């Protein structure tokens, strides 16, 4: 069977003595699943008695998609007599003693640390559509690759496939590869549908008829677009947020402070002139006195009153609120009531953070808020976080909410420290109609 040129590139790295992790794909129709299945077949046949993992976010989807590709390729290569599929055990057993274990890699609340993989010993792994699994799953599977490596003089090898997505795959593989900063043990290979001469022309035409975001991702392999319908802030809006030439800093000035809590390493402070952030500072993990002292310097420098200052009151942030005598922001408190036709109405949000996040996202999309920032690193990390401001349970009726911080951390591979200091700016817009009637959510 003749491989595509991009598939041959991937196989080269999967057989060398340096590369440990390969991410292949970045668009539709590039032969992602086929590559993974062919690699597993070759490894099982070449190294008798080894054990390999074929994984995906959900086992049901794995069996309906990737496994079917495996069977089709095995039939074409006339390998059907060389293995037996034990459907009850989710294992492919080869006559030479090799195994391919099918694994569900979804992050279940009952197993947040993937303890179910704890006793697993494998020789290598292929995770199809790996961007749909949490980054810890990728890391833990990697840590389980040790079975018979010495016997066959192998090194740990992982292959992942995916379409463009603004999550850990973007941060860990695509962006470093784009910037020529990918570590030597990792490789990213972009495969586009136009690289596959076996695709029917009608399939390519169907990709070109998709909506803009899907077309950019699945046909052109553009990682800067996200087609998740739950996403609140699109790529172009984020770009304009950091180029606010259409906005004029005017009116009152405000200070928003996201205070470092246990497990976080920095405090973020933002100074706002109207709806334009004109200054941002960060403080490495330090004592309460340092945070309060820096906040007072910014208040004095920019003429910001304590009542126009707000700090995250969760955890140690309560001490900042006490010393500065400023406003406190409690993420899980009830949303603020708004006045409509001289009547106070409780809006349909699950908590205050969701209310301010959704409304601040609207301001950004409507080009009514921006930030003056020439620090490329800050722009990158803020962009990552804004792209993860998404509605949760969009298919269900009920209160509107955003995906929680812990889920965002899984997607981008780090704690999101920037968005809170941005979304808190909207609290002051709500204050006009609020008149200090805070109630803690039950």
Coordinates of C-alpha atoms in Angstrom, one line a residue:
X1 CA 0.0 0.0 0.0
X2 CA 1.5 3.3 -1.1
X3 CA 1.5 6.0 1.6
X4 CA 0.8 9.7 1.1
X5 CA 4.0 11.8 1.2
X6 CA 2.9 13.4 4.5
X7 CA 2.2 9.9 5.9
X8 CA 5.7 8.9 4.9
X9 CA 7.1 11.9 6.8
X10 CA 5.3 10.8 9.9
X11 CA 6.4 7.2 9.6
X12 CA 10.0 8.4 9.4
X13 CA 9.7 10.2 12.7
X14 CA 7.8 7.2 14.2
X15 CA 10.8 5.0 13.4
X16 CA 13.7 7.3 14.4
X17 CA 15.6 7.2 17.7
X18 CA 14.8 10.8 18.7
X19 CA 11.2 11.6 18.2
X20 CA 8.8 10.4 21.0
X21 CA 5.6 12.3 20.1
X22 CA 4.1 13.0 16.6
X23 CA 1.0 15.0 16.0
X24 CA -0.4 14.4 12.5
X25 CA -3.2 16.1 10.7
X26 CA -4.6 19.6 10.9
X27 CA -7.4 19.3 8.4
X28 CA -10.0 16.9 7.1
X29 CA -9.2 14.1 4.6
X30 CA -5.5 13.8 5.2
X31 CA -5.4 10.2 6.1
X32 CA -5.1 10.6 9.9
X33 CA -6.8 7.5 11.1
X34 CA -5.3 5.4 8.3
X35 CA -1.8 6.4 9.3
X36 CA -2.4 5.4 12.9
X37 CA -3.9 2.1 12.0
X38 CA -1.1 1.2 9.6
X39 CA 1.5 2.1 12.1
X40 CA 0.0 -0.1 14.8
X41 CA -0.3 -3.0 12.3
X42 CA 3.4 -2.7 11.4
X43 CA 4.6 -2.4 14.9
X44 CA 2.6 -5.4 16.1
X45 CA 3.8 -7.6 13.2
X46 CA 7.4 -6.4 13.5
X47 CA 7.7 -6.8 17.3
X48 CA 6.0 -10.0 18.5
X49 CA 4.5 -9.9 21.9
X50 CA 4.3 -6.1 22.2
X51 CA 1.3 -4.3 23.5
X52 CA -0.1 -1.1 21.9
X53 CA -2.9 1.3 22.7
X54 CA -5.5 2.7 20.3
X55 CA -7.4 5.5 22.0
X56 CA -10.1 8.1 21.5
X57 CA -12.2 10.3 23.7
X58 CA -15.1 7.8 23.8
X59 CA -14.8 4.1 23.2
X60 CA -18.1 4.0 21.3
X61 CA -16.8 6.5 18.8
X62 CA -13.5 4.7 18.5
X63 CA -15.3 1.4 17.6
X64 CA -17.6 3.1 15.1
X65 CA -14.8 5.1 13.3
X66 CA -11.1 4.3 13.9
X67 CA -11.7 0.6 14.4
X68 CA -13.6 0.3 11.2
X69 CA -10.7 2.0 9.4
X70 CA -8.4 -0.6 10.9
X71 CA -10.6 -3.5 9.6
X72 CA -10.9 -2.0 6.1
X73 CA -7.1 -1.5 5.8
X74 CA -6.4 -5.0 7.2
X75 CA -8.7 -6.5 4.6
X76 CA -6.9 -4.6 1.8
X77 CA -3.6 -5.8 3.1
X78 CA -5.0 -9.4 3.6
X79 CA -4.1 -9.4 7.3
X80 CA -7.5 -10.6 8.6
X81 CA -6.1 -14.0 9.4
X82 CA -3.3 -12.6 11.5
X83 CA -5.5 -11.3 14.4
X84 CA -8.7 -11.8 16.3
X85 CA -10.8 -9.0 17.7
X86 CA -12.2 -9.7 21.2
X87 CA -15.1 -7.3 21.2
X88 CA -16.0 -8.0 24.8
X89 CA -12.5 -7.2 26.0
X90 CA -11.8 -4.4 23.5
X91 CA -8.6 -6.1 22.4
X92 CA -7.1 -7.0 19.0
X93 CA -5.0 -10.2 19.5
X94 CA -2.3 -11.0 17.0
X95 CA -1.1 -14.6 16.3
X96 CA 2.4 -13.6 17.2
X97 CA 1.3 -12.5 20.7
X98 CA 1.0 -8.7 20.1
X99 CA -2.0 -6.8 21.3
X100 CA -3.8 -3.6 20.6
X101 CA -5.9 -2.4 23.5
X102 CA -8.8 -0.1 22.7
X103 CA -9.2 2.6 25.3
X104 CA -11.7 5.2 26.3
X105 CA -9.8 8.4 27.3
X106 CA -12.6 10.7 28.3
X107 CA -12.1 12.7 31.4
X108 CA -14.8 11.3 33.7
X109 CA -15.5 13.2 37.0
X110 CA -15.2 9.9 38.8
X111 CA -11.6 9.5 37.5
X112 CA -10.0 13.0 37.3
X113 CA -6.5 11.6 37.5
X114 CA -7.0 8.7 35.0
X115 CA -6.3 6.1 37.7
X116 CA -7.9 3.6 35.4
X117 CA -4.7 3.7 33.3
X118 CA -2.5 3.3 36.4
X119 CA -1.5 -0.4 35.9
X120 CA -1.3 -0.2 32.1
X121 CA 2.0 -1.1 30.5
X122 CA 2.3 -0.5 26.7
X123 CA 4.9 -0.3 24.0
X124 CA 3.4 2.7 22.2
X125 CA 0.1 4.5 21.5
X126 CA -2.1 6.0 18.8
X127 CA -4.7 8.5 20.0
X128 CA -7.1 9.4 17.2
X129 CA -8.7 12.9 17.3
X130 CA -6.4 13.6 20.3
X131 CA -7.6 17.2 20.6
X132 CA -10.9 15.8 22.0
X133 CA -9.1 14.4 25.0
X134 CA -7.7 16.3 27.9
X135 CA -3.9 17.0 27.9
X136 CA -3.4 15.0 31.2
X137 CA -4.7 11.9 29.3
X138 CA -2.0 12.4 26.7
X139 CA 0.6 12.8 29.4
X140 CA -0.5 9.8 31.4
X141 CA -0.6 7.5 28.4
X142 CA 2.9 8.6 27.6
X143 CA 4.0 7.7 31.1
X144 CA 2.7 4.1 30.6
X145 CA 4.9 3.4 27.5
X146 CA 7.6 1.1 28.8
X147 CA 6.6 -2.5 27.9
X148 CA 9.4 -4.4 26.1
X149 CA 11.2 -1.3 25.0
X150 CA 14.6 -2.6 26.1
X151 CA 13.9 -6.0 24.5
X152 CA 13.4 -4.4 21.1
X153 CA 15.7 -1.4 21.6
X154 CA 12.8 1.0 21.2
X155 CA 12.0 4.4 22.6
X156 CA 8.5 5.6 23.7
X157 CA 6.4 6.5 20.7
X158 CA 3.1 8.3 20.6
X159 CA 1.1 9.3 17.6
X160 CA -1.8 11.7 17.8
X161 CA -4.2 12.9 15.1
X162 CA -6.5 15.8 15.1
X163 CA -8.2 18.6 13.2
X164 CA -7.3 22.2 14.1
X165 CA -8.5 23.2 17.6
X166 CA -7.5 26.0 19.9
X167 CA -6.6 23.9 22.9
X168 CA -3.5 22.0 24.2
X169 CA -2.7 20.6 20.7
X170 CA -2.4 24.2 19.4
X171 CA -0.2 25.2 22.3
X172 CA 2.0 22.2 22.7
X173 CA 2.5 21.3 19.0
X174 CA 1.1 23.7 16.3
X175 CA 2.3 27.0 17.7
X176 CA 5.8 25.8 18.7
X177 CA 6.2 24.2 15.2
X178 CA 5.0 27.5 13.6
X179 CA 7.5 29.4 15.6
X180 CA 10.4 26.9 15.1
X181 CA 10.4 26.2 18.8
X182 CA 9.2 22.6 18.9
X183 CA 11.4 20.5 21.2
X184 CA 13.4 17.8 19.4
X185 CA 11.3 14.9 20.9
X186 CA 8.1 16.3 19.2
X187 CA 7.1 16.7 15.6
X188 CA 4.1 18.2 14.0
X189 CA 3.1 17.3 10.4
X190 CA 0.2 19.2 8.8
X191 CA -1.7 17.2 6.2
X192 CA -4.3 18.9 4.1
X193 CA -7.1 17.3 2.0
X194 CA -5.4 18.6 -1.1
X195 CA -2.4 16.4 -0.1
X196 CA -4.6 13.3 -0.6
X197 CA -5.0 12.4 -4.3
X198 CA -7.4 9.6 -3.4
X199 CA -10.2 12.0 -2.3
X200 CA -13.1 12.4 -4.6
X201 CA -13.4 15.9 -6.1
X202 CA -16.9 16.2 -4.7
X203 CA -15.6 15.8 -1.2
X204 CA -13.2 18.7 -1.6
X205 CA -16.1 20.8 -3.0
X206 CA -18.2 19.9 0.0
X207 CA -15.5 21.2 2.3
X208 CA -15.3 24.5 0.4
X209 CA -19.1 24.9 0.9
X210 CA -18.8 24.8 4.7
X211 CA -19.2 28.0 6.8
X212 CA -16.1 30.2 7.1
X213 CA -14.7 28.8 10.3
X214 CA -15.2 25.2 9.3
X215 CA -13.8 25.8 5.8
X216 CA -10.7 27.6 7.3
X217 CA -10.1 24.7 9.7
X218 CA -11.0 21.6 7.7
X219 CA -9.9 22.6 4.1
X220 CA -7.2 25.1 4.6
X221 CA -5.9 23.8 8.0
X222 CA -6.1 27.2 9.6
X223 CA -5.6 26.7 13.4
X224 CA -6.6 30.3 14.2
X225 CA -10.3 29.6 13.7
X226 CA -12.6 27.7 16.0
X227 CA -16.0 26.4 14.9
X228 CA -17.3 25.5 18.3
X229 CA -20.8 27.1 18.4
X230 CA -20.4 27.7 22.2
X231 CA -17.5 30.1 21.6
X232 CA -18.4 33.6 22.6
X233 CA -15.4 35.6 21.2
X234 CA -14.3 34.9 17.6
X235 CA -10.7 35.2 16.2
X236 CA -11.3 38.6 14.4
X237 CA -12.8 40.2 17.6
X238 CA -9.8 39.2 19.6
X239 CA -7.5 40.7 17.0
X240 CA -9.4 44.0 17.2
X241 CA -9.4 43.9 21.0
X242 CA -5.6 44.3 20.9
X243 CA -5.8 47.0 18.2
X244 CA -8.4 49.4 19.7
X245 CA -7.8 52.3 17.2
X246 CA -11.6 52.5 17.0
X247 CA -12.0 53.3 20.7
X248 CA -11.1 56.4 22.7
X249 CA -10.0 56.1 26.3
X250 CA -12.4 58.4 28.1
X251 CA -14.5 58.7 31.2
X252 CA -13.8 57.1 34.6
X253 CA -10.8 54.9 35.4
X254 CA -11.0 51.5 37.0
X255 CA -8.7 48.9 38.5
X256 CA -9.5 45.2 38.3
X257 CA -7.4 42.7 40.3
X258 CA -7.3 38.9 39.9
X259 CA -5.6 37.9 43.1
X260 CA -3.4 34.8 43.2
X261 CA -5.0 32.0 45.1
X262 CA -3.6 28.6 46.2
X263 CA -2.1 26.9 43.2
X264 CA -1.8 30.1 41.2
X265 CA 1.5 31.8 40.7
X266 CA 0.7 35.3 39.9
X267 CA -1.7 38.2 40.5
X268 CA -3.0 40.2 37.4
X269 CA -3.9 43.9 37.7
X270 CA -5.5 45.9 34.9
X271 CA -6.1 49.6 34.7
X272 CA -9.0 50.7 32.5
X273 CA -9.8 54.1 31.1
X274 CA -13.4 53.7 30.2
X275 CA -13.5 50.5 28.2
X276 CA -9.9 50.5 27.2
X277 CA -7.3 48.7 29.3
X278 CA -4.3 51.1 29.3
X279 CA -2.0 49.2 31.6
X280 CA -1.5 45.6 32.8
X281 CA 0.8 44.3 35.5
X282 CA 1.5 40.9 37.0
X283 CA 3.0 40.1 40.4
X284 CA 4.7 36.7 40.9
X285 CA 3.4 34.7 43.9
X286 CA 4.0 36.9 46.9
X287 CA 2.6 38.2 50.1
X288 CA -0.6 40.2 50.6
X289 CA 1.3 43.3 51.4
X290 CA 3.0 43.3 48.0
X291 CA -0.3 43.1 46.1
X292 CA -1.9 45.8 48.2
X293 CA 1.1 48.0 47.9
X294 CA 1.2 47.7 44.1
X295 CA -2.5 48.3 43.8
X296 CA -2.2 51.5 45.8
X297 CA 0.6 52.7 43.6
X298 CA -1.6 52.2 40.5
X299 CA -4.5 53.9 42.2
X300 CA -2.4 56.9 42.9
X301 CA -0.7 57.0 39.5
X302 CA -3.9 56.8 37.5
X303 CA -6.3 58.6 39.9
X304 CA -8.5 55.6 40.7
X305 CA -10.8 55.7 43.6
X306 CA -11.2 52.7 45.9
X307 CA -14.9 52.4 44.8
X308 CA -13.7 52.1 41.3
X309 CA -11.4 49.2 42.2
X310 CA -12.5 45.6 42.4
X311 CA -10.6 42.4 43.4
X312 CA -11.4 38.8 43.3
X313 CA -12.6 38.1 46.8
X314 CA -12.4 34.3 46.7
X315 CA -9.6 33.0 49.0
X316 CA -6.8 35.4 49.9
X317 CA -8.4 38.1 47.8
X318 CA -10.6 38.9 50.7
X319 CA -7.6 40.4 52.4
X320 CA -6.9 42.6 49.5
X321 CA -10.5 43.9 49.6
X322 CA -10.2 44.6 53.3
X323 CA -7.0 46.5 53.1
X324 CA -7.9 48.5 49.9
X325 CA -11.5 49.0 51.1
X326 CA -12.5 48.3 47.5
X327 CA -15.3 46.3 45.9
X328 CA -15.1 42.5 46.2
X329 CA -16.0 40.1 43.4
X330 CA -17.3 36.6 44.4
X331 CA -17.4 34.4 41.3
X332 CA -20.1 32.0 42.5
X333 CA -22.4 34.7 44.0
X334 CA -25.8 35.3 42.4
X335 CA -25.9 37.4 39.2
X336 CA -26.6 41.1 39.7
X337 CA -30.2 42.2 39.2
X338 CA -30.7 44.7 36.4
X339 CA -33.3 47.3 36.1
X340 CA -35.8 47.0 33.2
X341 CA -38.7 49.5 33.0
X342 CA -38.0 50.6 36.6
X343 CA -38.3 47.0 37.9
X344 CA -35.4 44.9 39.1
X345 CA -35.1 41.7 37.2
X346 CA -32.9 38.7 38.0
X347 CA -31.1 37.8 34.8
X348 CA -30.8 34.2 33.6
X349 CA -27.1 33.4 34.5
X350 CA -25.9 30.7 36.9
X351 CA -23.6 33.1 38.8
X352 CA -21.9 36.5 38.7
X353 CA -18.8 35.3 36.8
X354 CA -20.9 33.9 34.0
X355 CA -22.9 37.1 33.8
X356 CA -19.9 39.3 33.6
X357 CA -18.0 37.0 31.2
X358 CA -20.9 36.7 28.8
X359 CA -21.6 40.5 28.8
X360 CA -17.9 41.4 28.5
X361 CA -17.6 39.0 25.6
X362 CA -20.4 40.9 23.9
X363 CA -18.6 44.1 24.5
X364 CA -15.5 42.7 22.8
X365 CA -17.4 41.2 19.9
X366 CA -19.2 44.5 19.4
X367 CA -15.8 46.3 19.3
X368 CA -16.7 48.3 22.4
X369 CA -13.8 47.2 24.6
X370 CA -10.1 46.9 23.9
X371 CA -6.6 46.8 25.3
X372 CA -3.4 48.7 24.6
X373 CA -0.7 46.0 24.7
X374 CA 2.5 45.6 22.7
X375 CA 3.7 42.5 24.6
X376 CA 3.4 39.6 22.2
X377 CA 3.5 37.0 25.0
X378 CA 0.6 38.7 26.9
X379 CA -1.4 38.9 23.7
X380 CA -0.9 35.2 23.1
X381 CA -1.9 34.0 26.6
X382 CA -4.9 36.3 26.6
X383 CA -6.0 35.1 23.2
X384 CA -5.8 31.5 24.4
X385 CA -8.1 32.3 27.3
X386 CA -10.5 34.4 25.3
X387 CA -10.9 31.5 22.9
X388 CA -12.0 29.3 25.8
X389 CA -14.8 31.7 26.9
X390 CA -17.6 29.3 25.9
X391 CA -21.1 28.6 27.0
X392 CA -21.6 25.3 28.8
X393 CA -24.6 23.0 28.0
X394 CA -25.7 25.1 25.1
X395 CA -28.2 22.5 24.0
X396 CA -30.1 22.7 27.3
X397 CA -32.6 25.1 28.5
X398 CA -32.0 26.9 31.8
X399 CA -29.5 29.4 33.2
X400 CA -26.6 30.5 31.0
X401 CA -23.1 29.7 32.2
X402 CA -19.6 29.4 31.0
X403 CA -17.3 26.4 31.1
X404 CA -15.5 26.3 34.5
X405 CA -11.9 27.3 35.0
X406 CA -10.8 23.7 35.7
X407 CA -12.1 22.7 32.3
X408 CA -10.3 25.6 30.6
X409 CA -7.1 24.5 32.4
X410 CA -7.4 21.0 30.9
X411 CA -7.9 22.5 27.4
X412 CA -5.0 24.9 27.4
X413 CA -2.7 23.0 29.7
X414 CA -2.2 25.8 32.3
X415 CA -4.2 27.9 34.7
X416 CA -6.1 30.8 33.0
X417 CA -5.0 33.9 34.9
X418 CA -5.9 36.7 32.6
X419 CA -9.6 36.5 31.8
X420 CA -10.9 37.2 35.3
X421 CA -9.2 40.6 35.4
X422 CA -10.8 41.4 32.1
X423 CA -14.4 40.2 32.7
X424 CA -14.5 41.9 36.1
X425 CA -14.5 45.3 34.3
X426 CA -18.1 44.6 33.4
X427 CA -19.1 44.7 37.1
X428 CA -18.9 48.5 37.0
X429 CA -21.4 48.6 34.1
X430 CA -23.8 46.5 36.2
X431 CA -23.3 48.6 39.3
X432 CA -25.2 51.6 37.8
X433 CA -28.4 49.6 38.0
X434 CA -27.5 47.4 40.9
X435 CA -27.3 49.5 44.1
X436 CA -25.4 46.9 46.2
X437 CA -28.0 44.1 46.6
X438 CA -25.6 41.1 46.6
X439 CA -26.9 37.7 47.5
X440 CA -24.7 34.6 47.7
X441 CA -26.0 31.8 45.5
X442 CA -27.3 28.9 47.5

